Structure formats: structure tokens, C-alpha cells
Amino acid sequence: MQSFISETLDDILQTTKSFQNVVFVLPSQRAKVFVKQTFKDKISVGFLPEMLNIEQFIQQVSGVQKADNIQLLFHFYTIYKSVEKNPDSFDTFSSWALTVLQDFNEIDQHLINPTDIFIYLRDIERLRKWSVKGTFKETELIKDHYSFLEKLSIYYSAFYQFLIDENIGYQGLMYREAFKKIDTFLNKNEDKKIFFIGFNALNKAEELLFQKVLENGNSEIYWDIDETFFNSTHQAGKFIRKYKKEWKYFENKKLKSLGNTFLAPKKIEVIGAAKNNTQIKYIGEILEKNTNFKNTALVLADETLLPITLNSLPKNIEAINITMGYPLKDIPTTNLLFSIFQLFISQEKLQKKSVNQFYYKDIIRFFKHQSIYGLIASVDAFTSEIAKENQTFINENRLAKFLENQTREVENVVLNLFKPFDNVINFIDRVLDLINLLKEEVDALEKEYLFRFYTVFTQLKTLQNEFQYFTDLKILSQFFKQLIASESLSFQGEPLKGLQLMGMLETRVLDFENIILASANEGVLPASSQQNSFIPFDVKIEFGLPTYREKDAIFSYHFFRLLQRAKNIFILYNTEHDVFGSGEKSRFVTQLEMMRTDIVQKIVSPKVLAQKVKLKEISKNNLVFDRLRELAHNGFSPSSLTNYLYNPMAFYKQKILRIKEFDDVEETVAYNTLGTVVHETLDELYKPFIGKFLTVDAISKMEKITKDLVVKHFKIHFKNGDLRTGKNRLIFEVANRFVVNFLAQEKKLLKDQNNQLKIIATEENLSAKIEIEGIDFPVKIHGNVDRVDELNGEIRIIDYKSGMVKSSELKVLNFAELREREQYKAIQVLLYAFLYTKSKKYNSSKNLKGGIFSFKNLNQEFLAINFSSNYRSPDTTITPEKLDQFLEEIKGYIREIYNPAIDFIEPADLKY
């Protein structure tokens, strides 16, 4: 394969022997490297020509230095403030200013008379609001919009003049100035011969500049296009056909470098893959089959795929050259910097600035970032302590105590970050100090990350010192986010070795035998037609500014030019309709399929291996039985027994391995905390009345102290928690309402029907030992009964539940079906009834009932265990015979736990 560069140099070498006064102008920086290498292969000795990319050439002609986007934005705000009486704040300004700068750039690149276009825009808006009937009503928003559009001309003129005075500018300004100065430049450099190589779509300024240079006499232009596209109406040849037709230079000159390789035999595969990950993994498989990557390019139409691509390349790739930036937003250090901003943003939002306290999640996020976690040894102990003490907010003193065991440098730098925010410069200095500290402990790649951010923050500090536009941390944070979204970390590598990994625009002028193109989807190739501009589409058409139609033609050219000389081509696209793509292959791929008959089409998907899910099983060895004997001695609670019935694996973890739930900061009151508070409040209210009959007056006294008791128990169980606002306030009111409603029901019970209610016990721990056939030691069962009372001569065993319980859950028709029907609440209540009869002098002449008060279902009052299927005549009495039958079932469950032949097995149909 002979590349375009090689063909062009062969042609130039026929007529040009000395390159001392020759300039090559190329579309990209990368093209220069390949041209130099090809030159070395073709000439043994001699001077190389001067090589410039188009930006460098324009800079030479214009004499204006290019300013970066951040610098331009600050200068633009200076001009904006000098024009406006009531200027927007810097953060509001920066949200629209970048779009305005882009419009200024386009206007200048295409040499549009700025006065004409801005007057045209103004007149359109005036016509739109004009009405014969005079009924059009202008809102303040519409007035602001009209006013803004009318001022664009003023902004432009003032900003342009300012940049000229400073001799800096954006790209468009450089083009406009270059056009003004081209004649002077050519006169000074009349002995220079200029070659323009590999261009396609030119803006108006480039068109006129190139023509001026070519008409000067000794310069040449080499286009890279195939006859297939030039000699047809194909979109890829749109611009070059236009220049051939319109340029005076081509009246008596032929078009250089017209190729005819596109229709030559090629191996082309068009591959549909589900999701971007599948695309990249399949590309890895393609690359694994290669042995030599010298002439291979992997082109990412969607450059956001770079991070996952780098993590998916096969091991046989030893060298890789990347010509695209790694997005700063994807770098781990970015999250660390965002976490520092978030510390103070949350502090202000949660109104903790005056006391300099920080939200615990922000603290944990900062200290658990990999960079800080590796620097400070005791982070886990610190976060566990926060959870144990339930500290939602952490002050500077607490942090100082945590950091006192670190080295002096670490302690000073990290603690300094948490000092009260005073000004932006001080904050940036703190961040720079942290970056300096971190750079000592990291590998080479992370050093690159840190250095990139060091330069960013140094630049922000310089700009803040000069302009003072960041009035607070929020504005700095928003600007930093905008900056990170558009900036990238450039890679440096050996450009002529190994696999070439690049974006679509970087392929200009370059040719490869093997091409792998990823994400060839509609909406990516070409990009979507959405325009980010204040200039409407019809105005752009009127003034000859590029629209999405021109951009489509540019993408079309790049796509088909890339394939012209290649021999092995793999084009991949995402088949899925999701946020990462349309699921439709690019129109260019469809055109390619219509132009050629030798394309192989494939759909690939990951291999799905059907794996039989093996349920977890734990056999019972001697160590397990030692623990089970210990459990038999200490006792099973009703909840631990029902836990076994629901999930034996959970029982094993909690009771055999003694694994506890992870402690976390309880920022919002947990449901079990709510239940505990309600239980303990009722216990404290009823305890003074044990052994006494309740009266209406007694309950009225209880109602007066209810709220204080709820507060008291929340303070005990919700340490350091704030119950004054938000969700916690609502949960507090719910807990209080539960208790108040329950007392109201009790009062109604005593008042309405002259009932006699005697409190026998509250929160009493009951236990009993049972002998079980097959187990050579007694097994203890124990439990805390929420309340035992006597209502009109009947004993009631009561369990409080803060959740919803329905009467159907307590209907027991067959003891053998308790487990199958998952009647765990009924099992618990019956166990409490059994414990009461065994551990107390129970008078069997009195009826015994067991049941639940459900605080979410209090209108149903006491929900008793019911042994009857006939709803008209319920059977709620718990007799000794029923308890004996029930106990036989319980013994069966316990026998199962102690049976060495029955493993702890994970249930296959767990609901949760």
C-alpha cells in the first residue's frame, strides 16, 4: 500500500530538489510526524522543509498569539462588565459566554461582516415581536433576550478591539487578521514555496488565504480524494468539487493526487455488537489475532470510549500511541478534588459554616479516596468510631485528634484543608499544598494526573489574583466542573511505533492497511444535528455559515477517506437503543454497503454460559456443634428460631459465626430505632402500674408525659441525631403519634365498656427449658414479652409491632403448616404464651389469649391468635392441649437444627 503522504512526496520530489525555502502546511500536528518519517525514507541527505499545522501557519501570517479558553473567558468578562450596567455574576456569565465566543469564532473564520449579521439578528427579533393588532405581550424574559441579542454587536466590537490591543485572540480572530495581512506576509516571504497537503473542508478565510498563496505563483495544493467521490455527487467530495469549480487557480490547473483505490479489493466486516463494552471486548479479540501493529489503527468515533478501551487491550500489544486526550473528569484525582469542594458546599448548605462542622459522608468520601487512604493508616478505625458515636457532623477538633498520630507534614496539610473557608486564594493554596504532599507517595501515572491538576489550580490562582472574579467557593466549584468537563490529559508516546489509537479527526492525511473503527453509529458518525449557538439556522444559511449539513459532509469525507487505501477494515457499531447510542448504524456504513458487494456483516454478543446456581450449604462439624451446645445453654429466642425457619444461612451467620450487622451513621432514624423507642416509651409508661388495675385518670396522666419520654428514648437510641427538621422530625412525630393513639385506644376501652384492665408485666424476660428426644441435653428458650395483662378475667400475652400486621397472619388452623405458610409472627406469639405458662404460676382456669397490637393497624385493636376457620365464631383461647401440639412442632424444628445429617442450606425462593 502506498500512502497519500508517500504519493504526494514522490510528486513533489520530481520538481523540487532543495527544501531550504519550502513550507509544508498540514491539517494536524500528527500528520507532521508521519510526513517527516516518510521524507527520511525517501531522501538520504538534505534539509527537511519547514512543517506547520494550519494553526501555526495562521499564527505566522496574523502575528497574533492564540489564547486558551479560560484566559479568553476572563478577558471577555472584563469587557462585558465594562459594557453592562447590571452585569451577571461570573458563574451565570460563563454558562452562556462560551457559546457566544464560539459564535464570534465562526463569524470571524468565515469573514462575515459582524455589523451586518448582528443587525440582521436584531431585525429578525423585532419582526417576530411586531404585531398589527399590537396585542403581543413581552415578558421580562423576552425583553432580556431581545436586549441580549441587540448587545452582541457591542460585546463583539469591544472584545475584538481589546484582543487586538493585547495581540492575543481566539482562532477566528487570528483567521480574520491573517486575511488582512496575507499580502504583507507574501511580500516578505516571496522566495518561499508553500505546499498545502491533505485539506478538505475549508472555512471562508482558509479558502481566500489558500487562493492568495496559490495565485502567487510557485505554491501547490494536494487534495486527498478518490475518483469515486470526486466524479459523482457523493457527499464526501462536496467541498473539493466546489473548490475545483469556483477557484480561479483551477481554471488552468489539474487537481493533484486524485486516487482510485477505494473500489480495489478489500476485506470489510461490518459488526453489530450489543453495548459499547461488547464492541471494545470484540476489538480486543480482533487485535489478539494480530502479530504486527505497525500499520494498524484503532479509531474511536466516540472518544469517550477511551478509558474502557485502554482497560481492554490484549496483552500482545506492547506499544501503543494515543492521539487523543484522556478526559480529566475520568481521572481518579478528579473525585478527590470534587470531594474537597463538596466539604464546604455541604457545610454552607446545611448551615454549619459558623461552627465549622462537616457532613460525615463528605468526610468519609474524602478520607476513603485511594490517595488519602494510602497516606493515612487509621482511616477505617476513624470511620468506625464515627458510626459508633452516630456523628452526623464532625468538627475540626475531632479531625485534629484523629490526625495527631500522623507525621507533622501530613497533619498540617490535611488539617489545614478543614480550616474555615476565608477566601478563594487561600483555598487554592490549600489544594496545591495537598497535591504537593500526595506527589511524594504515588506512581508515575498518578504523578502525571497530579501535575495536570497542579497546573490547572496554579492557572486559576493567577487568574483570581488578576481578576478577582471568583467571589465565593460555589462559583469556583462550578467553574472547575465546567473546566474539567472540557479538558483532557494529553498522552505522549512514540508516534511511529505499535498500535495507533486515535479519534476520527486525527486520521486526516494518514493511511493504514488495517483499520478498526468503533462506534460507527448514527448520532456519532455523523454527530447529532443539535447546534449550540445563538445564531438561528436560517441566519447561518443566509450568511454562509456552516450548519450540520456541512458538518455531515466533513464526517462523510473523513469516513470514506479513511477506508480508501486500507486492506482490512472492521467497522463496529452498538446495536442497542440506549443513552449511549441510537442502536442504528451510521448512514455512512449503509452507503458503503450499497457501494460494495464484498462486505461481510456480523452480529456479535457475549457468550452466555448457563450456570446452575448452587445453593450455599454449610455442614455441621464439631466446632458448629460446640456453638450449638452453647446456644442450647444460653437459649433460643423466638426471633432466632423464626430466623432459622426463614433462612438457615442467616441463622448460621448470626448465631454460629456471630457476625453482626455493620455499624453505620444513622443519619435518618432507622425503622428498628423507631420500634425500640415506641417499645421503651410504653414500658416506662406502664411499669408503675404492674399488679394494678388501670384507670382513665392514670392514662390521662400518661398522655401528658408521652412526648418527653419519646424525646428521652430517641436521645438514648439516636445518638447525636437531630430530630428538629426534615425526615427525622416526621419520624419523631410518627413515634409520638403511635404512643398517643395507643393510649387513646386504651382510654376508650376503659371508658366505653367499664372493662377491667390489670397490668401483670411489661418487657419481662421469660425462659423455660425443654427436653427433646434425640438431643442429650436440655434446650433453653427465652424471650422478652412486651406486655402481659388481664382483661375482664382473661390473660393476654401481647407483642407490640410498629409495622403492619393483619389478622390473617395470626390465623392458625394447622400447627404442621406454620412453617410452610410462613406464619412467623404466630410462632413468636405462641412461644411467648408457652414461656408464660411454664415460667409463671399460670392459673389454667383463666382463659389465655395471645396476640399483637399493630401500630399501623390500631383500628383493628388487639389482633388475637385465631384457631377457627369460621370468621363468625373465632376461637382465640390458647389451651394447654393446643400449646402441647404447638410445642411438638417447635421440638421438630430444634431437632432439625441439631441433626448432623441436615446441613444449613440457603433457601431457593427467598423473597428478600
mmCIF file of N, CA, C and O in Angstrom, residues 688-743:
data_model
loop_
_atom_site.group_PDB
_atom_site.id
_atom_site.type_symbol
_atom_site.label_atom_id
_atom_site.label_comp_id
_atom_site.label_asym_id
_atom_site.label_seq_id
_atom_site.Cartn_x
_atom_site.Cartn_y
_atom_site.Cartn_z
ATOM 1 N N PRO A 688 -44.994 1.536 86.242
ATOM 2 C CA PRO A 688 -45.508 1.874 87.597
ATOM 3 C C PRO A 688 -46.840 1.208 87.924
ATOM 4 O O PRO A 688 -47.260 1.199 89.094
ATOM 5 N N PHE A 689 -47.527 0.648 86.912
ATOM 6 C CA PHE A 689 -48.867 0.098 87.159
ATOM 7 C C PHE A 689 -48.876 -1.430 87.184
ATOM 8 O O PHE A 689 -49.940 -2.043 87.131
ATOM 9 N N ILE A 690 -47.703 -2.057 87.243
ATOM 10 C CA ILE A 690 -47.651 -3.522 87.289
ATOM 11 C C ILE A 690 -48.342 -4.006 88.569
ATOM 12 O O ILE A 690 -48.065 -3.512 89.672
ATOM 13 N N GLY A 691 -49.256 -4.965 88.396
ATOM 14 C CA GLY A 691 -50.029 -5.508 89.523
ATOM 15 C C GLY A 691 -51.235 -4.670 89.885
ATOM 16 O O GLY A 691 -51.932 -4.960 90.852
ATOM 17 N N LYS A 692 -51.503 -3.583 89.107
ATOM 18 C CA LYS A 692 -52.619 -2.683 89.408
ATOM 19 C C LYS A 692 -53.597 -2.655 88.249
ATOM 20 O O LYS A 692 -53.244 -2.960 87.108
ATOM 21 N N PHE A 693 -54.833 -2.257 88.599
ATOM 22 C CA PHE A 693 -55.839 -2.029 87.583
ATOM 23 C C PHE A 693 -55.670 -0.619 87.021
ATOM 24 O O PHE A 693 -55.463 0.334 87.767
ATOM 25 N N LEU A 694 -55.754 -0.518 85.688
ATOM 26 C CA LEU A 694 -55.613 0.797 85.041
ATOM 27 C C LEU A 694 -56.904 1.589 85.170
ATOM 28 O O LEU A 694 -58.000 1.023 85.164
ATOM 29 N N THR A 695 -56.747 2.912 85.250
ATOM 30 C CA THR A 695 -57.921 3.795 85.270
ATOM 31 C C THR A 695 -57.762 4.823 84.147
ATOM 32 O O THR A 695 -56.662 5.048 83.628
ATOM 33 N N VAL A 696 -58.874 5.471 83.822
ATOM 34 C CA VAL A 696 -58.860 6.510 82.795
ATOM 35 C C VAL A 696 -57.958 7.658 83.230
ATOM 36 O O VAL A 696 -57.194 8.218 82.426
ATOM 37 N N ASP A 697 -58.001 7.997 84.519
ATOM 38 C CA ASP A 697 -57.163 9.093 85.028
ATOM 39 C C ASP A 697 -55.669 8.773 84.873
ATOM 40 O O ASP A 697 -54.868 9.652 84.542
ATOM 41 N N ALA A 698 -55.340 7.509 85.148
ATOM 42 C CA ALA A 698 -53.929 7.101 85.032
ATOM 43 C C ALA A 698 -53.435 7.283 83.603
ATOM 44 O O ALA A 698 -52.317 7.761 83.370
ATOM 45 N N ILE A 699 -54.278 6.914 82.637
ATOM 46 C CA ILE A 699 -53.882 7.054 81.229
ATOM 47 C C ILE A 699 -53.805 8.529 80.846
ATOM 48 O O ILE A 699 -52.916 8.935 80.090
ATOM 49 N N SER A 700 -54.692 9.342 81.373
ATOM 50 C CA SER A 700 -54.636 10.788 81.101
ATOM 51 C C SER A 700 -53.309 11.374 81.582
ATOM 52 O O SER A 700 -52.716 12.243 80.924
ATOM 53 N N LYS A 701 -52.820 10.908 82.731
ATOM 54 C CA LYS A 701 -51.517 11.369 83.244
ATOM 55 C C LYS A 701 -50.380 10.898 82.323
ATOM 56 O O LYS A 701 -49.400 11.611 82.104
ATOM 57 N N MET A 702 -50.531 9.661 81.838
ATOM 58 C CA MET A 702 -49.521 9.135 80.899
ATOM 59 C C MET A 702 -49.430 10.024 79.659
ATOM 60 O O MET A 702 -48.335 10.316 79.159
ATOM 61 N N GLU A 703 -50.592 10.457 79.142
ATOM 62 C CA GLU A 703 -50.634 11.252 77.902
ATOM 63 C C GLU A 703 -49.839 12.560 78.047
ATOM 64 O O GLU A 703 -49.247 13.048 77.080
ATOM 65 N N LYS A 704 -49.814 13.108 79.276
ATOM 66 C CA LYS A 704 -49.131 14.390 79.492
ATOM 67 C C LYS A 704 -47.609 14.261 79.402
ATOM 68 O O LYS A 704 -46.914 15.222 79.076
ATOM 69 N N ILE A 705 -47.079 13.080 79.716
ATOM 70 C CA ILE A 705 -45.608 12.924 79.728
ATOM 71 C C ILE A 705 -45.096 12.137 78.517
ATOM 72 O O ILE A 705 -43.897 11.894 78.384
ATOM 73 N N THR A 706 -46.016 11.741 77.636
ATOM 74 C CA THR A 706 -45.630 10.899 76.488
ATOM 75 C C THR A 706 -44.527 11.525 75.646
ATOM 76 O O THR A 706 -43.500 10.899 75.357
ATOM 77 N N LYS A 707 -44.728 12.801 75.251
ATOM 78 C CA LYS A 707 -43.779 13.439 74.322
ATOM 79 C C LYS A 707 -42.375 13.512 74.932
ATOM 80 O O LYS A 707 -41.374 13.248 74.265
ATOM 81 N N ASP A 708 -42.307 13.840 76.240
ATOM 82 C CA ASP A 708 -40.999 13.940 76.916
ATOM 83 C C ASP A 708 -40.286 12.584 76.926
ATOM 84 O O ASP A 708 -39.063 12.509 76.744
ATOM 85 N N LEU A 709 -41.069 11.521 77.119
ATOM 86 C CA LEU A 709 -40.466 10.181 77.153
ATOM 87 C C LEU A 709 -39.977 9.763 75.751
ATOM 88 O O LEU A 709 -38.927 9.130 75.616
ATOM 89 N N VAL A 710 -40.747 10.116 74.732
ATOM 90 C CA VAL A 710 -40.331 9.794 73.351
ATOM 91 C C VAL A 710 -39.010 10.509 73.046
ATOM 92 O O VAL A 710 -38.074 9.919 72.498
ATOM 93 N N VAL A 711 -38.911 11.790 73.430
ATOM 94 C CA VAL A 711 -37.666 12.557 73.241
ATOM 95 C C VAL A 711 -36.520 11.892 73.992
ATOM 96 O O VAL A 711 -35.417 11.716 73.450
ATOM 97 N N LYS A 712 -36.791 11.496 75.253
ATOM 98 C CA LYS A 712 -35.763 10.876 76.089
ATOM 99 C C LYS A 712 -35.190 9.616 75.429
ATOM 100 O O LYS A 712 -33.969 9.428 75.375
ATOM 101 N N HIS A 713 -36.082 8.748 74.931
ATOM 102 C CA HIS A 713 -35.619 7.474 74.360
ATOM 103 C C HIS A 713 -34.989 7.650 72.984
ATOM 104 O O HIS A 713 -34.117 6.855 72.600
ATOM 105 N N PHE A 714 -35.396 8.686 72.242
ATOM 106 C CA PHE A 714 -34.699 8.991 70.985
ATOM 107 C C PHE A 714 -33.268 9.429 71.278
ATOM 108 O O PHE A 714 -32.336 9.087 70.542
ATOM 109 N N LYS A 715 -33.071 10.193 72.349
ATOM 110 C CA LYS A 715 -31.723 10.654 72.700
ATOM 111 C C LYS A 715 -30.820 9.473 73.045
ATOM 112 O O LYS A 715 -29.624 9.478 72.773
ATOM 113 N N ILE A 716 -31.414 8.444 73.654
ATOM 114 C CA ILE A 716 -30.635 7.251 74.026
ATOM 115 C C ILE A 716 -30.270 6.435 72.787
ATOM 116 O O ILE A 716 -29.122 6.015 72.615
ATOM 117 N N HIS A 717 -31.231 6.225 71.900
ATOM 118 C CA HIS A 717 -31.028 5.291 70.778
ATOM 119 C C HIS A 717 -30.660 5.965 69.462
ATOM 120 O O HIS A 717 -30.238 5.284 68.529
ATOM 121 N N PHE A 718 -30.816 7.274 69.385
ATOM 122 C CA PHE A 718 -30.446 8.010 68.164
ATOM 123 C C PHE A 718 -29.402 9.051 68.563
ATOM 124 O O PHE A 718 -29.643 10.235 68.592
ATOM 125 N N LYS A 719 -28.200 8.536 68.896
ATOM 126 C CA LYS A 719 -27.140 9.374 69.448
ATOM 127 C C LYS A 719 -26.783 10.518 68.502
ATOM 128 O O LYS A 719 -26.607 10.298 67.306
ATOM 129 N N ASN A 720 -26.621 11.687 69.055
ATOM 130 C CA ASN A 720 -26.178 12.870 68.302
ATOM 131 C C ASN A 720 -27.065 13.194 67.104
ATOM 132 O O ASN A 720 -26.685 13.963 66.224
ATOM 133 N N GLY A 721 -28.215 12.550 67.041
ATOM 134 C CA GLY A 721 -29.112 12.790 65.900
ATOM 135 C C GLY A 721 -29.942 14.050 66.084
ATOM 136 O O GLY A 721 -30.245 14.446 67.203
ATOM 137 N N ASP A 722 -30.313 14.657 64.983
ATOM 138 C CA ASP A 722 -31.102 15.890 65.011
ATOM 139 C C ASP A 722 -32.550 15.568 64.662
ATOM 140 O O ASP A 722 -32.836 15.104 63.560
ATOM 141 N N LEU A 723 -33.460 15.807 65.617
ATOM 142 C CA LEU A 723 -34.878 15.486 65.402
ATOM 143 C C LEU A 723 -35.712 16.730 65.092
ATOM 144 O O LEU A 723 -36.933 16.666 65.022
ATOM 145 N N ARG A 724 -35.036 17.854 64.869
ATOM 146 C CA ARG A 724 -35.781 19.104 64.744
ATOM 147 C C ARG A 724 -36.344 19.332 63.348
ATOM 148 O O ARG A 724 -37.356 20.009 63.193
ATOM 149 N N THR A 725 -35.677 18.805 62.315
ATOM 150 C CA THR A 725 -36.091 19.120 60.937
ATOM 151 C C THR A 725 -36.107 17.875 60.069
ATOM 152 O O THR A 725 -35.601 16.814 60.443
ATOM 153 N N GLY A 726 -36.714 18.050 58.869
ATOM 154 C CA GLY A 726 -36.650 17.021 57.829
ATOM 155 C C GLY A 726 -37.342 15.719 58.184
ATOM 156 O O GLY A 726 -38.294 15.668 58.968
ATOM 157 N N LYS A 727 -36.808 14.629 57.610
ATOM 158 C CA LYS A 727 -37.396 13.295 57.784
ATOM 159 C C LYS A 727 -37.432 12.892 59.255
ATOM 160 O O LYS A 727 -38.383 12.277 59.721
ATOM 161 N N ASN A 728 -36.345 13.223 59.968
ATOM 162 C CA ASN A 728 -36.276 12.814 61.375
ATOM 163 C C ASN A 728 -37.380 13.450 62.210
ATOM 164 O O ASN A 728 -37.907 12.823 63.133
ATOM 165 N N ARG A 729 -37.738 14.677 61.877
ATOM 166 C CA ARG A 729 -38.844 15.336 62.583
ATOM 167 C C ARG A 729 -40.143 14.574 62.329
ATOM 168 O O ARG A 729 -40.954 14.348 63.240
ATOM 169 N N LEU A 730 -40.331 14.168 61.073
ATOM 170 C CA LEU A 730 -41.538 13.411 60.711
ATOM 171 C C LEU A 730 -41.582 12.068 61.441
ATOM 172 O O LEU A 730 -42.626 11.649 61.947
ATOM 173 N N ILE A 731 -40.411 11.398 61.502
ATOM 174 C CA ILE A 731 -40.354 10.087 62.168
ATOM 175 C C ILE A 731 -40.604 10.246 63.673
ATOM 176 O O ILE A 731 -41.283 9.417 64.298
ATOM 177 N N PHE A 732 -40.069 11.304 64.242
ATOM 178 C CA PHE A 732 -40.332 11.589 65.658
ATOM 179 C C PHE A 732 -41.834 11.757 65.898
ATOM 180 O O PHE A 732 -42.395 11.205 66.854
ATOM 181 N N GLU A 733 -42.485 12.522 65.010
ATOM 182 C CA GLU A 733 -43.933 12.740 65.155
ATOM 183 C C GLU A 733 -44.706 11.433 64.988
ATOM 184 O O GLU A 733 -45.712 11.209 65.655
ATOM 185 N N VAL A 734 -44.226 10.560 64.105
ATOM 186 C CA VAL A 734 -44.870 9.241 63.912
ATOM 187 C C VAL A 734 -44.771 8.425 65.203
ATOM 188 O O VAL A 734 -45.755 7.830 65.657
ATOM 189 N N ALA A 735 -43.565 8.392 65.789
ATOM 190 C CA ALA A 735 -43.367 7.630 67.032
ATOM 191 C C ALA A 735 -44.282 8.170 68.135
ATOM 192 O O ALA A 735 -44.938 7.398 68.854
ATOM 193 N N ASN A 736 -44.329 9.474 68.253
ATOM 194 C CA ASN A 736 -45.180 10.102 69.273
ATOM 195 C C ASN A 736 -46.645 9.769 69.020
ATOM 196 O O ASN A 736 -47.407 9.444 69.943
ATOM 197 N N ARG A 737 -47.052 9.822 67.733
ATOM 198 C CA ARG A 737 -48.441 9.528 67.359
ATOM 199 C C ARG A 737 -48.798 8.073 67.663
ATOM 200 O O ARG A 737 -49.913 7.784 68.099
ATOM 201 N N PHE A 738 -47.856 7.155 67.410
ATOM 202 C CA PHE A 738 -48.096 5.734 67.726
ATOM 203 C C PHE A 738 -48.479 5.581 69.197
ATOM 204 O O PHE A 738 -49.457 4.909 69.545
ATOM 205 N N VAL A 739 -47.690 6.204 70.086
ATOM 206 C CA VAL A 739 -47.922 6.063 71.523
ATOM 207 C C VAL A 739 -49.224 6.762 71.927
ATOM 208 O O VAL A 739 -50.043 6.198 72.672
ATOM 209 N N VAL A 740 -49.437 7.972 71.398
ATOM 210 C CA VAL A 740 -50.645 8.744 71.730
ATOM 211 C C VAL A 740 -51.903 7.990 71.302
ATOM 212 O O VAL A 740 -52.887 7.875 72.045
ATOM 213 N N ASN A 741 -51.873 7.456 70.084
ATOM 214 C CA ASN A 741 -53.037 6.711 69.563
ATOM 215 C C ASN A 741 -53.307 5.452 70.377
ATOM 216 O O ASN A 741 -54.465 5.085 70.631
ATOM 217 N N PHE A 742 -52.214 4.781 70.811
ATOM 218 C CA PHE A 742 -52.378 3.567 71.605
ATOM 219 C C PHE A 742 -53.017 3.888 72.950
ATOM 220 O O PHE A 742 -53.935 3.194 73.411
ATOM 221 N N LEU A 743 -52.573 4.983 73.569
ATOM 222 C CA LEU A 743 -53.144 5.383 74.867
ATOM 223 C C LEU A 743 -54.605 5.795 74.711
ATOM 224 O O LEU A 743 -55.438 5.508 75.582
#
